[in-house]
Amino acid sequence: MIWNPQRECATRKEYDAIKLEKLKATVHLAYNNVPFYRKKFNEIGLKPEHIQTLKDIEKIPYTSKDDLRENYPFGLFATSMDNIVRLHASSGTTGKPVVFGYTKKDMETWKENISRIACQAGCTPTDMAQIVFGFGMFTGGFGLLQGLENMGMAVVPASSGNSERQLMFIQDFGPTVIVGTPSYVLYLGELAREKGITRDQHKLRVGMFGGEGHTAEMRQQIERVWGIECTENYGLTEVQGPGVSGECLEHCGMHINEDSFIYEIIDSNTLKNKSVEEEGELVLTTISKEGVPVLRYRTKDITSIDLSPCKCGRTSARMSKIKGRTDDMLIIKGVNVFPSQVESLLLGMPYIGPHYELFVRRQGYTDTLEIKVELLDATLLDSYQELEKLTKKIREKVKSNLLIDAKITLAAPKTLERFENGKAHRVHDLR
Ligand code: DLL
């Protein structure tokens, strides 16, 4: 089922026309109502009238997370609080968060965008979804809730944590869709297995995952423990929350809601635009938002765009899986490593589970990487020889693939941290 065929199956020409018209309106809105943007434009002599083609977007200065923070709490609002019906904030771990406001129309757009991604994931109005994202200032819980309801689904807003209760709802209410971070859904799956919950005791058939990435290997593990088809979706608080893009059942990238977001790919070092098909940092401009329009936001997420029509019938551009964040990339002894690369290597190996942590330290002038990984099975702990063999195997695999000689520490089953209340934090850069 395609939620909005007119918008999701448009021709490139139609997309470009919609995008240009909405971009011009957004630039006027931002310039006329947000002093931050007016100042930035004036500094370089740019006027809203100078934006006449889609390519002209490149004339607009970038917006960074720091720009947003400096305008805490409401400095970027383009409308008075009277028109705002909802506030959300980004999950900053340090300092002040970034606050976003939504008008009634923004809420309608958000619902529409979520309805589209739910249909992309194969959901229908007869499905019931258990949402295990946190509800609160985080956009995940409420963002998905309102869109799935809009689509006609029954929603169980279970929120995150309280895992035993989650499993009770899954067995007793019979949700067919589970919506949350992949790490938490995997954790719930392990718990279900431990409690002896079998495939015939639940009705889950689809997973809609987002808020963090997951590798193909992790996807296989989730599919194995739950017996469901996994899909993923992408979004960020700064431009709306979830609903920027979502994967369809062809599993070949996440369809972008092109009538709400203009995407660009840039080189994070030179800050120059690249062809969108090339891998680089994703830059997003909102073109539907009234409350807090955001121009050329540097997401720090690394991806590339596929413009070819999809077998599912949609023509909207697709973003590839996020490879990592530019600020996630670890440089260890000069080698660039994304945590997702380590995850891919580990999760494909026997005897080890889906839980790992990375510790990067500096000893003298040298960087070191320790990979702590959890054993699936405690029986291995009885054999020093087996443990040695496994450690050596992991170390060699990491060395040959990533060119880093890492220290491997095997941890007993269920000793590494689980992330019941949000996104997984597996990297500890202690330098
Ligand atoms: O995580 C919004 C969201 C909620 C999206 C639920 C999807 C589902 P923030 O907390 O602002 O918002 O975090 C945004 O999370 O810049 C990415 O780095 C990361 N992220 C989100 N979805 C994915 C994904 C929400 N599918 C930041 N793959 C983004 C990889 C993702 N990373």
Short mmCIF file of C-alpha atoms and ligand atoms in Angstrom, two decimals:
data_model
loop_
_atom_site.label_atom_id
_atom_site.label_comp_id
_atom_site.label_asym_id
_atom_site.label_seq_id
_atom_site.Cartn_x
_atom_site.Cartn_y
_atom_site.Cartn_z
CA MET A 1 0.00 0.00 0.00
CA ILE A 2 1.36 3.42 -0.99
CA TRP A 3 0.01 6.09 1.35
CA ASN A 4 0.22 9.06 -0.99
CA PRO A 5 0.92 7.90 -4.56
CA GLN A 6 0.72 11.44 -5.94
CA ARG A 7 3.60 12.56 -3.73
CA GLU A 8 5.57 9.31 -3.51
CA CYS A 9 5.46 8.40 -7.18
CA ALA A 10 5.94 11.85 -8.77
CA THR A 11 8.26 12.45 -11.70
CA ARG A 12 11.61 14.08 -11.05
CA LYS A 13 10.28 17.20 -12.79
CA GLU A 14 7.29 17.31 -10.46
CA TYR A 15 9.50 16.85 -7.40
CA ASP A 16 11.79 19.64 -8.50
CA ALA A 17 8.88 22.01 -9.08
CA ILE A 18 7.38 21.30 -5.65
CA LYS A 19 10.77 21.61 -4.00
CA LEU A 20 11.63 24.91 -5.62
CA GLU A 21 8.32 26.52 -4.78
CA LYS A 22 8.49 25.37 -1.15
CA LEU A 23 12.17 26.28 -0.81
CA LYS A 24 11.48 29.86 -1.90
CA ALA A 25 8.63 30.15 0.61
CA THR A 26 10.79 28.71 3.41
CA VAL A 27 13.67 31.08 2.68
CA HIS A 28 11.31 34.06 2.84
CA LEU A 29 9.80 32.76 6.07
CA ALA A 30 13.21 32.26 7.69
CA TYR A 31 14.64 35.59 6.49
CA ASN A 32 11.61 37.63 7.51
CA ASN A 33 10.97 36.01 10.88
CA VAL A 34 14.23 34.64 12.29
CA PRO A 35 16.93 37.22 13.14
CA PHE A 36 19.59 34.48 13.10
CA TYR A 37 18.97 33.73 9.41
CA ARG A 38 18.52 37.37 8.45
CA LYS A 39 21.91 38.19 9.98
CA LYS A 40 23.59 35.27 8.21
CA PHE A 41 22.08 36.27 4.87
CA ASN A 42 22.94 39.95 5.33
CA GLU A 43 26.55 39.17 6.19
CA ILE A 44 27.07 37.78 2.70
CA GLY A 45 24.66 40.08 0.89
CA LEU A 46 22.19 37.30 0.17
CA LYS A 47 18.51 38.13 -0.28
CA PRO A 48 15.62 35.63 -0.47
CA GLU A 49 15.04 36.79 -4.08
CA HIS A 50 18.46 35.40 -5.00
CA ILE A 51 17.11 31.88 -4.58
CA GLN A 52 15.60 31.22 -8.01
CA THR A 53 16.69 27.65 -8.77
CA LEU A 54 17.23 24.55 -6.66
CA LYS A 55 20.97 24.90 -7.18
CA ASP A 56 20.82 28.36 -5.61
CA ILE A 57 20.39 26.61 -2.26
CA GLU A 58 24.19 26.31 -2.31
CA LYS A 59 24.41 30.07 -1.76
CA ILE A 60 22.83 29.73 1.68
CA PRO A 61 25.23 29.31 4.62
CA TYR A 62 25.14 26.02 6.52
CA THR A 63 23.48 25.71 9.90
CA SER A 64 25.27 23.70 12.59
CA LYS A 65 24.22 22.20 15.89
CA ASP A 66 26.14 24.99 17.66
CA ASP A 67 24.11 27.62 15.79
CA LEU A 68 20.97 25.96 17.06
CA ARG A 69 22.28 25.68 20.63
CA GLU A 70 23.29 29.31 20.74
CA ASN A 71 19.69 30.27 20.07
CA TYR A 72 18.32 28.32 23.02
CA PRO A 73 15.45 28.09 23.73
CA PHE A 74 13.23 29.82 21.17
CA GLY A 75 15.58 31.99 19.09
CA LEU A 76 14.94 30.07 15.86
CA PHE A 77 11.17 30.06 16.04
CA ALA A 78 9.60 31.68 12.98
CA THR A 79 6.22 32.15 14.61
CA SER A 80 4.85 33.26 17.94
CA MET A 81 4.22 30.74 20.69
CA ASP A 82 0.48 31.21 20.12
CA ASN A 83 0.77 29.16 16.94
CA ILE A 84 2.88 26.41 18.48
CA VAL A 85 1.13 23.26 19.69
CA ARG A 86 4.08 21.02 20.63
CA LEU A 87 7.67 21.30 21.82
CA HIS A 88 10.40 18.68 21.53
CA ALA A 89 14.11 18.85 22.33
CA SER A 90 17.17 17.11 21.00
CA SER A 91 18.89 14.60 23.23
CA GLY A 92 22.07 16.56 23.93
CA THR A 93 24.18 14.78 26.49
CA THR A 94 26.09 17.90 27.47
CA GLY A 95 24.91 21.46 27.93
CA LYS A 96 21.59 22.85 26.82
CA PRO A 97 19.45 20.89 24.40
CA VAL A 98 18.05 22.34 21.21
CA VAL A 99 14.34 23.09 21.35
CA PHE A 100 11.90 22.80 18.45
CA GLY A 101 8.31 23.93 18.13
CA TYR A 102 5.61 22.58 15.83
CA THR A 103 2.54 24.40 14.54
CA LYS A 104 -0.71 22.56 13.85
CA LYS A 105 0.27 22.32 10.20
CA ASP A 106 3.71 20.97 11.14
CA MET A 107 1.99 18.24 13.14
CA GLU A 108 -0.15 17.35 10.13
CA THR A 109 2.92 17.11 7.89
CA TRP A 110 4.68 14.96 10.47
CA LYS A 111 1.72 12.57 10.69
CA GLU A 112 1.61 12.34 6.91
CA ASN A 113 5.33 11.57 6.72
CA ILE A 114 5.08 8.83 9.34
CA SER A 115 2.02 7.33 7.65
CA ARG A 116 4.06 7.06 4.47
CA ILE A 117 7.01 5.35 6.12
CA ALA A 118 4.72 2.90 7.93
CA CYS A 119 3.16 1.87 4.60
CA GLN A 120 6.65 1.59 3.13
CA ALA A 121 7.49 -0.87 5.90
CA GLY A 122 4.51 -2.99 4.86
CA CYS A 123 2.11 -1.89 7.61
CA THR A 124 -1.62 -1.55 6.97
CA PRO A 125 -4.43 0.02 9.01
CA THR A 126 -5.26 -3.42 10.41
CA ASP A 127 -1.88 -3.72 12.12
CA MET A 128 -1.24 -3.10 15.80
CA ALA A 129 2.08 -1.48 16.74
CA GLN A 130 3.87 -1.61 20.05
CA ILE A 131 6.08 1.47 20.33
CA VAL A 132 9.08 0.85 22.55
CA PHE A 133 10.71 4.24 21.94
CA GLY A 134 10.76 6.58 24.92
CA PHE A 135 7.88 9.04 25.17
CA GLY A 136 8.86 12.52 26.24
CA MET A 137 10.98 15.26 24.75
CA PHE A 138 12.57 12.64 22.44
CA THR A 139 10.73 12.73 19.11
CA GLY A 140 10.70 8.94 18.67
CA GLY A 141 7.72 8.01 20.85
CA PHE A 142 5.17 10.72 20.11
CA GLY A 143 6.36 11.18 16.53
CA LEU A 144 5.62 7.59 15.59
CA LEU A 145 2.48 7.41 17.71
CA GLN A 146 0.59 10.21 15.99
CA GLY A 147 1.57 9.05 12.50
CA LEU A 148 0.67 5.41 13.04
CA GLU A 149 -2.68 6.39 14.53
CA ASN A 150 -3.25 8.69 11.57
CA MET A 151 -2.69 5.74 9.31
CA GLY A 152 -5.34 3.76 11.16
CA MET A 153 -3.15 1.39 13.15
CA ALA A 154 -3.84 0.48 16.78
CA VAL A 155 -0.96 1.73 18.91
CA VAL A 156 0.38 0.37 22.20
CA PRO A 157 2.52 3.24 23.56
CA ALA A 158 4.54 0.98 25.84
CA SER A 159 7.55 3.36 25.87
CA SER A 160 11.03 2.01 26.63
CA GLY A 161 12.10 -0.04 29.64
CA ASN A 162 10.01 -2.28 31.87
CA SER A 163 10.93 -5.14 29.60
CA GLU A 164 8.97 -7.92 31.28
CA ARG A 165 5.79 -5.89 30.87
CA GLN A 166 6.68 -5.29 27.22
CA LEU A 167 6.80 -9.04 26.69
CA MET A 168 3.47 -9.48 28.43
CA PHE A 169 1.84 -6.98 26.04
CA ILE A 170 3.49 -8.66 23.07
CA GLN A 171 2.00 -12.00 24.10
CA ASP A 172 -1.39 -10.82 25.35
CA PHE A 173 -2.30 -7.93 23.01
CA GLY A 174 -0.85 -9.50 19.88
CA PRO A 175 0.85 -6.48 18.24
CA THR A 176 2.02 -7.26 14.70
CA VAL A 177 4.57 -4.44 14.46
CA ILE A 178 7.32 -3.44 16.88
CA VAL A 179 8.72 0.07 16.68
CA GLY A 180 11.90 1.08 18.50
CA THR A 181 15.67 1.19 18.50
CA PRO A 182 17.19 -1.98 17.03
CA SER A 183 19.37 -2.49 20.11
CA TYR A 184 16.39 -2.51 22.45
CA VAL A 185 14.28 -4.75 20.23
CA LEU A 186 17.17 -7.21 20.08
CA TYR A 187 17.47 -7.08 23.85
CA LEU A 188 13.74 -7.80 24.18
CA GLY A 189 14.17 -10.72 21.80
CA GLU A 190 16.92 -12.22 23.94
CA LEU A 191 14.77 -11.82 27.02
CA ALA A 192 11.82 -13.44 25.25
CA ARG A 193 14.00 -16.37 24.30
CA GLU A 194 15.24 -16.72 27.87
CA LYS A 195 11.69 -16.79 29.11
CA GLY A 196 10.86 -19.52 26.66
CA ILE A 197 8.53 -17.38 24.54
CA THR A 198 8.27 -19.09 21.18
CA ARG A 199 7.25 -17.92 17.71
CA ASP A 200 3.68 -19.16 18.09
CA GLN A 201 3.20 -17.10 21.26
CA HIS A 202 3.33 -13.72 19.53
CA LYS A 203 2.10 -12.16 16.30
CA LEU A 204 4.93 -9.76 15.50
CA ARG A 205 5.75 -9.74 11.79
CA VAL A 206 7.44 -6.38 11.09
CA GLY A 207 10.04 -4.27 12.87
CA MET A 208 10.35 -0.53 12.25
CA PHE A 209 13.71 0.55 13.61
CA GLY A 210 15.32 3.94 13.88
CA GLY A 211 17.04 6.44 16.11
CA GLU A 212 20.32 4.57 15.62
CA GLY A 213 21.80 2.41 12.92
CA HIS A 214 22.15 -1.35 12.80
CA THR A 215 24.36 -3.51 10.65
CA ALA A 216 23.18 -6.30 8.34
CA GLU A 217 24.55 -8.77 10.89
CA MET A 218 22.52 -7.25 13.69
CA ARG A 219 19.44 -7.31 11.48
CA GLN A 220 19.91 -11.04 10.96
CA GLN A 221 20.10 -11.56 14.70
CA ILE A 222 16.88 -9.63 15.26
CA GLU A 223 15.17 -11.54 12.48
CA ARG A 224 16.36 -14.75 14.01
CA VAL A 225 15.23 -14.07 17.59
CA TRP A 226 11.85 -12.61 16.66
CA GLY A 227 11.09 -14.15 13.26
CA ILE A 228 10.11 -10.74 11.83
CA GLU A 229 10.97 -8.69 8.73
CA CYS A 230 13.11 -5.69 9.71
CA THR A 231 12.93 -2.23 8.18
CA GLU A 232 14.55 0.98 9.21
CA ASN A 233 13.71 4.63 9.12
CA TYR A 234 15.65 7.80 9.69
CA GLY A 235 15.12 11.22 11.14
CA LEU A 236 16.48 13.81 13.52
CA THR A 237 14.96 16.27 15.95
CA GLU A 238 16.51 19.25 14.18
CA VAL A 239 14.40 18.82 11.05
CA GLN A 240 11.29 17.11 12.47
CA GLY A 241 12.15 13.85 14.24
CA PRO A 242 11.39 10.43 12.68
CA GLY A 243 9.79 10.46 9.24
CA VAL A 244 12.53 11.97 7.09
CA SER A 245 12.89 8.66 5.28
CA GLY A 246 11.92 5.01 5.54
CA GLU A 247 12.81 1.68 4.01
CA CYS A 248 10.33 -0.25 1.86
CA LEU A 249 10.14 -4.01 1.54
CA GLU A 250 12.52 -4.01 -1.42
CA HIS A 251 15.19 -3.22 1.19
CA CYS A 252 17.25 -0.99 -1.03
CA GLY A 253 17.52 2.27 0.91
CA MET A 254 15.21 4.66 2.75
CA HIS A 255 12.70 6.68 0.69
CA ILE A 256 13.00 10.37 1.50
CA ASN A 257 9.90 12.50 1.91
CA GLU A 258 11.09 14.83 -0.80
CA ASP A 259 8.24 17.31 -0.48
CA SER A 260 9.38 18.08 3.08
CA PHE A 261 13.18 17.82 2.96
CA ILE A 262 15.78 18.91 0.44
CA TYR A 263 18.87 16.72 0.66
CA GLU A 264 22.42 17.59 -0.33
CA ILE A 265 25.64 15.63 0.09
CA ILE A 266 28.75 17.54 1.01
CA ASP A 267 32.40 16.86 1.68
CA SER A 268 32.77 17.54 5.43
CA ASN A 269 36.32 18.77 5.01
CA THR A 270 36.07 21.11 2.03
CA LEU A 271 32.36 21.87 2.69
CA LYS A 272 31.78 21.69 -1.05
CA ASN A 273 28.75 19.98 -2.55
CA LYS A 274 29.33 16.54 -4.02
CA SER A 275 27.12 14.71 -6.44
CA VAL A 276 24.30 13.28 -4.29
CA GLU A 277 25.12 9.77 -5.47
CA GLU A 278 28.52 10.03 -3.82
CA GLU A 279 29.07 9.19 -0.18
CA GLY A 280 29.35 12.20 2.12
CA GLU A 281 27.68 14.21 4.85
CA LEU A 282 23.94 14.68 4.52
CA VAL A 283 22.71 18.27 4.64
CA LEU A 284 18.97 18.82 5.06
CA THR A 285 16.70 21.81 4.50
CA THR A 286 13.12 21.72 5.73
CA ILE A 287 10.57 22.98 3.21
CA SER A 288 7.31 22.24 4.98
CA LYS A 289 8.04 23.51 8.47
CA GLU A 290 6.44 26.69 9.78
CA GLY A 291 7.44 26.58 13.48
CA VAL A 292 11.21 26.24 13.15
CA PRO A 293 12.38 26.17 9.53
CA VAL A 294 15.96 24.92 9.26
CA LEU A 295 18.17 25.80 6.31
CA ARG A 296 21.03 23.58 5.22
CA TYR A 297 21.49 21.71 8.47
CA ARG A 298 24.69 19.69 8.65
CA THR A 299 23.48 16.37 10.02
CA LYS A 300 26.97 14.82 10.35
CA ASP A 301 25.39 11.57 9.11
CA ILE A 302 27.20 9.86 6.27
CA THR A 303 25.15 8.47 3.42
CA SER A 304 24.57 8.65 -0.33
CA ILE A 305 21.45 9.05 -2.45
CA ASP A 306 19.95 6.79 -5.11
CA LEU A 307 17.64 8.57 -7.54
CA SER A 308 16.59 5.56 -9.58
CA PRO A 309 12.94 4.50 -9.29
CA CYS A 310 12.34 1.66 -6.85
CA LYS A 311 10.72 -1.68 -7.65
CA CYS A 312 8.07 -0.88 -5.04
CA GLY A 313 6.65 1.74 -7.41
CA ARG A 314 7.84 4.79 -5.49
CA THR A 315 10.08 7.25 -7.27
CA SER A 316 11.27 9.23 -4.26
CA ALA A 317 15.03 9.35 -3.72
CA ARG A 318 16.48 6.75 -1.37
CA MET A 319 19.26 7.26 1.14
CA SER A 320 21.63 4.43 1.86
CA LYS A 321 22.05 3.12 5.38
CA ILE A 322 23.88 5.63 7.53
CA LYS A 323 27.51 4.55 7.55
CA GLY A 324 28.20 6.49 10.72
CA ARG A 325 28.45 10.05 11.94
CA THR A 326 31.38 12.24 11.09
CA ASP A 327 31.84 12.77 14.84
CA ASP A 328 31.58 8.99 15.50
CA MET A 329 34.48 8.14 13.30
CA LEU A 330 37.38 6.99 15.40
CA ILE A 331 40.86 7.74 14.23
CA ILE A 332 43.04 5.11 15.79
CA LYS A 333 46.73 5.31 14.97
CA GLY A 334 45.76 7.24 11.89
CA VAL A 335 43.28 4.62 10.69
CA ASN A 336 39.67 5.74 10.24
CA VAL A 337 37.19 3.33 11.77
CA PHE A 338 33.44 3.52 12.15
CA PRO A 339 31.98 1.51 15.04
CA SER A 340 29.58 -0.08 12.55
CA GLN A 341 32.56 -1.68 10.78
CA VAL A 342 33.65 -3.35 14.01
CA GLU A 343 30.08 -4.48 14.64
CA SER A 344 29.87 -6.10 11.20
CA LEU A 345 33.03 -8.07 11.85
CA LEU A 346 32.06 -9.23 15.30
CA LEU A 347 28.47 -10.20 14.69
CA GLY A 348 29.37 -12.50 11.86
CA MET A 349 31.44 -14.71 14.17
CA PRO A 350 30.43 -17.83 16.06
CA TYR A 351 30.29 -17.97 19.89
CA ILE A 352 29.85 -14.25 20.37
CA GLY A 353 26.68 -12.33 21.03
CA PRO A 354 25.42 -9.00 19.72
CA HIS A 355 26.80 -7.00 22.64
CA TYR A 356 30.13 -5.26 22.49
CA GLU A 357 31.87 -2.11 23.68
CA LEU A 358 34.83 -0.25 22.25
CA PHE A 359 37.40 1.54 24.40
CA VAL A 360 39.88 3.87 22.77
CA ARG A 361 42.76 5.04 24.91
CA ARG A 362 45.98 6.92 24.45
CA GLN A 363 49.08 5.39 25.98
CA GLY A 364 52.00 7.76 25.56
CA TYR A 365 51.76 8.82 21.94
CA THR A 366 49.95 5.70 20.80
CA ASP A 367 46.24 5.07 20.45
CA THR A 368 44.93 1.71 21.54
CA LEU A 369 41.64 -0.02 20.88
CA GLU A 370 40.11 -2.53 23.22
CA ILE A 371 37.14 -4.50 21.98
CA LYS A 372 35.08 -6.03 24.73
CA VAL A 373 32.71 -8.60 23.40
CA GLU A 374 30.25 -10.81 25.14
CA LEU A 375 30.20 -14.58 24.81
CA LEU A 376 26.92 -16.21 23.83
CA ASP A 377 27.53 -19.26 25.87
CA ALA A 378 29.09 -19.64 29.34
CA THR A 379 30.39 -23.14 28.63
CA LEU A 380 33.26 -21.68 26.64
CA LEU A 381 34.50 -20.03 29.84
CA ASP A 382 35.58 -23.43 31.17
CA SER A 383 38.16 -23.91 28.48
CA TYR A 384 41.14 -21.59 28.52
CA GLN A 385 42.30 -23.04 25.24
CA GLU A 386 38.99 -22.32 23.48
CA LEU A 387 38.95 -18.76 24.82
CA GLU A 388 42.48 -18.18 23.60
CA LYS A 389 41.57 -19.53 20.19
CA LEU A 390 38.54 -17.29 19.91
CA THR A 391 40.43 -14.21 21.09
CA LYS A 392 43.11 -14.83 18.50
CA LYS A 393 40.54 -15.32 15.76
CA ILE A 394 38.79 -12.03 16.53
CA ARG A 395 42.07 -10.18 16.79
CA GLU A 396 43.23 -11.48 13.42
CA LYS A 397 39.93 -10.67 11.77
CA VAL A 398 40.02 -7.09 13.07
CA LYS A 399 43.65 -6.75 12.05
CA SER A 400 43.18 -7.99 8.52
CA ASN A 401 40.02 -5.97 7.89
CA LEU A 402 40.67 -2.74 9.78
CA LEU A 403 44.46 -2.79 10.01
CA ILE A 404 44.32 -2.25 13.75
CA ASP A 405 45.89 -4.50 16.34
CA ALA A 406 43.19 -4.41 18.99
CA LYS A 407 43.13 -5.90 22.44
CA ILE A 408 40.23 -8.35 22.62
CA THR A 409 38.51 -8.96 25.93
CA LEU A 410 35.89 -11.67 26.12
CA ALA A 411 33.17 -11.00 28.67
CA ALA A 412 30.90 -13.56 30.30
CA PRO A 413 27.33 -13.74 28.97
CA LYS A 414 25.03 -10.94 30.18
CA THR A 415 27.78 -8.82 31.70
CA LEU A 416 27.90 -5.94 29.22
CA GLU A 417 25.48 -3.08 29.53
CA ARG A 418 22.03 -3.34 27.89
CA PHE A 419 20.29 -0.19 26.73
CA GLU A 420 16.74 -0.38 27.93
CA ASN A 421 16.11 3.33 27.91
CA GLY A 422 17.14 4.69 24.60
CA LYS A 423 19.99 4.50 22.17
CA ALA A 424 22.96 2.20 22.62
CA HIS A 425 26.28 3.79 23.70
CA ARG A 426 28.98 1.35 22.80
CA VAL A 427 31.96 3.58 22.20
CA HIS A 428 34.12 4.98 24.99
CA ASP A 429 36.75 7.30 23.60
CA LEU A 430 38.92 7.90 26.66
CA ARG A 431 41.60 9.98 24.93
O1 DLL B 1 16.62 9.72 16.68
C1 DLL B 1 14.71 10.67 15.57
C2 DLL B 1 14.20 9.30 15.29
C3 DLL B 1 13.45 8.65 16.22
C4 DLL B 1 14.43 8.72 14.05
C5 DLL B 1 12.95 7.42 15.95
C6 DLL B 1 13.91 7.48 13.75
C7 DLL B 1 13.15 6.83 14.71
P1 DLL B 1 17.66 12.43 17.44
O2 DLL B 1 17.58 11.90 18.83
O3 DLL B 1 17.74 13.88 17.24
O4 DLL B 1 16.40 11.98 16.62
O5 DLL B 1 18.88 11.71 16.76
C8 DLL B 1 19.16 11.91 15.40
O6 DLL B 1 20.13 9.70 15.26
O7 DLL B 1 21.36 12.36 13.20
C9 DLL B 1 21.46 9.90 13.32
O8 DLL B 1 22.80 10.09 13.70
C10 DLL B 1 20.78 8.93 14.27
N1 DLL B 1 19.80 8.13 13.55
C11 DLL B 1 18.46 8.26 13.50
N2 DLL B 1 17.92 7.30 12.72
C12 DLL B 1 18.96 6.54 12.25
C13 DLL B 1 19.08 5.40 11.40
C14 DLL B 1 15.99 10.70 16.35
N3 DLL B 1 18.03 4.79 10.86
C15 DLL B 1 20.36 11.10 15.00
N4 DLL B 1 20.33 4.94 11.15
C16 DLL B 1 20.65 11.19 13.53
C17 DLL B 1 21.41 5.52 11.69
C18 DLL B 1 20.15 7.08 12.78
N5 DLL B 1 21.36 6.57 12.50
#
